[in-house]
Amino acid sequence: MALLLVATAAASQPSASITFQSPSQGWNVFATPHPLPFGATAAVHFNVDRLTQCRGNLNASTPGWTLTGYYQFNGGPVQSFWVAGFSSTPNPPAPAIPLHTRGTLAVWFENTNRWGCQAWDSNFGSNHLFTVQ
């Protein structure tokens, strides 16, 4: 019975996603739906071809780089999430942002590697902005 209640509660929450397309797709960025629904969790779909600087592997198979996403509601505290590459957490969760605050959501990405390289994906120097209602 408890399993049924959990499944029902999860199904009743609105779904949302934020997509960051590759250069071959025109660098498009969009949220579905728009505006994003307060109380949902937005799945983040980031095409890693957007940020290819600072790559490199260790022993030919282990990533020596990490792609991290950051988000901020209304200029408040910055939160982060793993997107791709090396993770110190085995089986990290899929990239997502809990939409627990109404207003402006800023999102940006950073790629770093173990050799000190750092690169950013933002909206031409500004963060990608979305509305949560």
Coordinates of C-alpha atoms in Angstrom, one line a residue:
M1 CA 0.0 0.0 0.0
A2 CA 2.8 2.4 0.8
L3 CA 4.4 1.9 -2.6
L4 CA 1.1 2.8 -4.3
L5 CA 0.9 6.0 -2.3
V6 CA 4.5 7.0 -3.2
A7 CA 3.9 6.3 -6.9
T8 CA 0.6 8.3 -6.9
A9 CA 2.3 11.3 -5.2
A10 CA 5.2 11.2 -7.7
A11 CA 2.8 11.0 -10.7
S12 CA 0.8 14.0 -9.5
Q13 CA 3.8 16.4 -9.4
P14 CA 4.1 18.4 -12.6
S15 CA 7.1 17.4 -14.8
A16 CA 9.6 19.9 -16.2
S17 CA 12.8 20.0 -18.1
I18 CA 15.5 22.4 -19.2
T19 CA 17.4 21.5 -22.4
F20 CA 20.8 22.9 -23.5
Q21 CA 21.3 21.8 -27.1
S22 CA 24.6 21.2 -28.9
P23 CA 26.2 23.6 -31.4
S24 CA 25.0 21.5 -34.3
Q25 CA 21.4 22.0 -32.9
G26 CA 21.9 25.8 -32.9
W27 CA 23.0 26.2 -29.2
N28 CA 19.3 26.4 -28.3
V29 CA 18.3 26.6 -24.6
F30 CA 14.7 26.1 -23.6
A31 CA 12.5 25.1 -20.7
T32 CA 9.4 22.9 -20.9
P33 CA 6.9 24.0 -19.9
H34 CA 7.6 27.8 -19.8
P35 CA 7.3 29.2 -17.2
L36 CA 8.6 26.3 -15.1
P37 CA 6.1 25.0 -12.5
F38 CA 6.8 25.7 -8.9
G39 CA 7.0 22.5 -6.9
A40 CA 8.3 20.3 -9.7
T41 CA 11.8 19.0 -10.3
A42 CA 13.3 20.1 -13.6
A43 CA 15.4 17.4 -15.4
V44 CA 18.5 19.0 -16.9
H45 CA 19.4 17.8 -20.4
F46 CA 22.9 19.2 -21.2
N47 CA 24.6 18.2 -24.4
V48 CA 28.2 17.8 -23.4
D49 CA 29.2 19.0 -26.9
R50 CA 28.4 22.6 -25.7
L51 CA 31.5 22.6 -23.5
T52 CA 34.4 20.6 -24.8
Q53 CA 37.2 22.6 -23.4
C54 CA 39.2 21.2 -20.5
R55 CA 38.8 17.5 -21.5
G56 CA 41.3 14.8 -20.9
N57 CA 41.4 11.2 -19.6
L58 CA 43.5 9.3 -17.1
N59 CA 44.8 5.9 -18.2
A60 CA 42.8 6.3 -21.5
S61 CA 39.5 5.5 -19.8
T62 CA 38.9 7.5 -16.6
P63 CA 37.7 11.1 -17.1
G64 CA 40.2 13.7 -15.8
W65 CA 37.5 16.3 -16.1
T66 CA 34.2 17.2 -14.5
L67 CA 31.2 19.1 -15.9
T68 CA 29.3 20.8 -13.1
G69 CA 26.0 22.7 -13.3
Y70 CA 25.1 25.6 -10.9
Y71 CA 21.8 27.2 -10.2
Q72 CA 20.5 30.1 -8.1
F73 CA 17.0 31.4 -7.3
N74 CA 16.5 35.2 -7.1
G75 CA 20.2 36.0 -6.4
G76 CA 20.3 33.7 -3.4
P77 CA 22.7 30.9 -2.5
V78 CA 24.4 29.0 -5.3
Q79 CA 23.7 25.2 -5.5
S80 CA 25.5 22.7 -7.8
F81 CA 25.0 19.3 -9.4
W82 CA 27.1 16.8 -11.3
V83 CA 26.5 16.7 -15.1
A84 CA 29.2 14.6 -16.7
G85 CA 32.8 13.3 -16.5
F86 CA 34.4 12.3 -13.2
S87 CA 32.3 12.0 -10.1
S88 CA 33.6 11.1 -6.7
T89 CA 30.1 9.7 -6.0
P90 CA 29.5 6.3 -7.5
N91 CA 26.4 6.4 -9.8
P92 CA 25.6 10.1 -9.3
P93 CA 21.9 11.1 -9.7
A94 CA 20.8 12.4 -13.1
P95 CA 21.1 16.2 -13.3
A96 CA 18.0 17.9 -11.9
I97 CA 16.9 21.1 -10.2
P98 CA 14.2 21.2 -7.5
L99 CA 11.9 24.1 -8.3
H100 CA 11.2 25.0 -4.7
T101 CA 11.3 28.8 -5.1
R102 CA 9.2 31.1 -7.3
G103 CA 10.9 33.8 -9.3
T104 CA 14.1 33.9 -11.4
L105 CA 16.2 30.8 -11.8
A106 CA 19.8 31.3 -13.1
V107 CA 21.6 28.3 -14.5
W108 CA 25.2 28.0 -15.7
F109 CA 27.9 25.3 -16.2
E110 CA 31.6 24.9 -15.6
N111 CA 34.0 22.3 -17.0
T112 CA 37.2 21.7 -15.0
N113 CA 40.0 19.2 -15.2
R114 CA 42.7 17.9 -12.9
W115 CA 45.4 20.0 -14.7
G116 CA 43.8 23.3 -13.7
C117 CA 41.8 24.2 -16.8
Q118 CA 38.4 25.9 -16.4
A119 CA 35.7 26.7 -19.0
W120 CA 32.2 28.1 -18.7
D121 CA 28.8 27.8 -20.5
S122 CA 26.6 30.8 -19.8
N123 CA 24.6 33.0 -22.0
F124 CA 27.4 35.2 -23.5
G125 CA 28.7 36.1 -20.1
S126 CA 25.4 36.1 -18.3
N127 CA 23.7 33.1 -16.8
H128 CA 20.8 31.3 -18.5
L129 CA 17.6 32.7 -16.9
F130 CA 14.2 31.0 -16.4
T131 CA 11.0 31.9 -14.7
V132 CA 9.5 29.6 -12.0
Q133 CA 5.7 30.2 -11.2

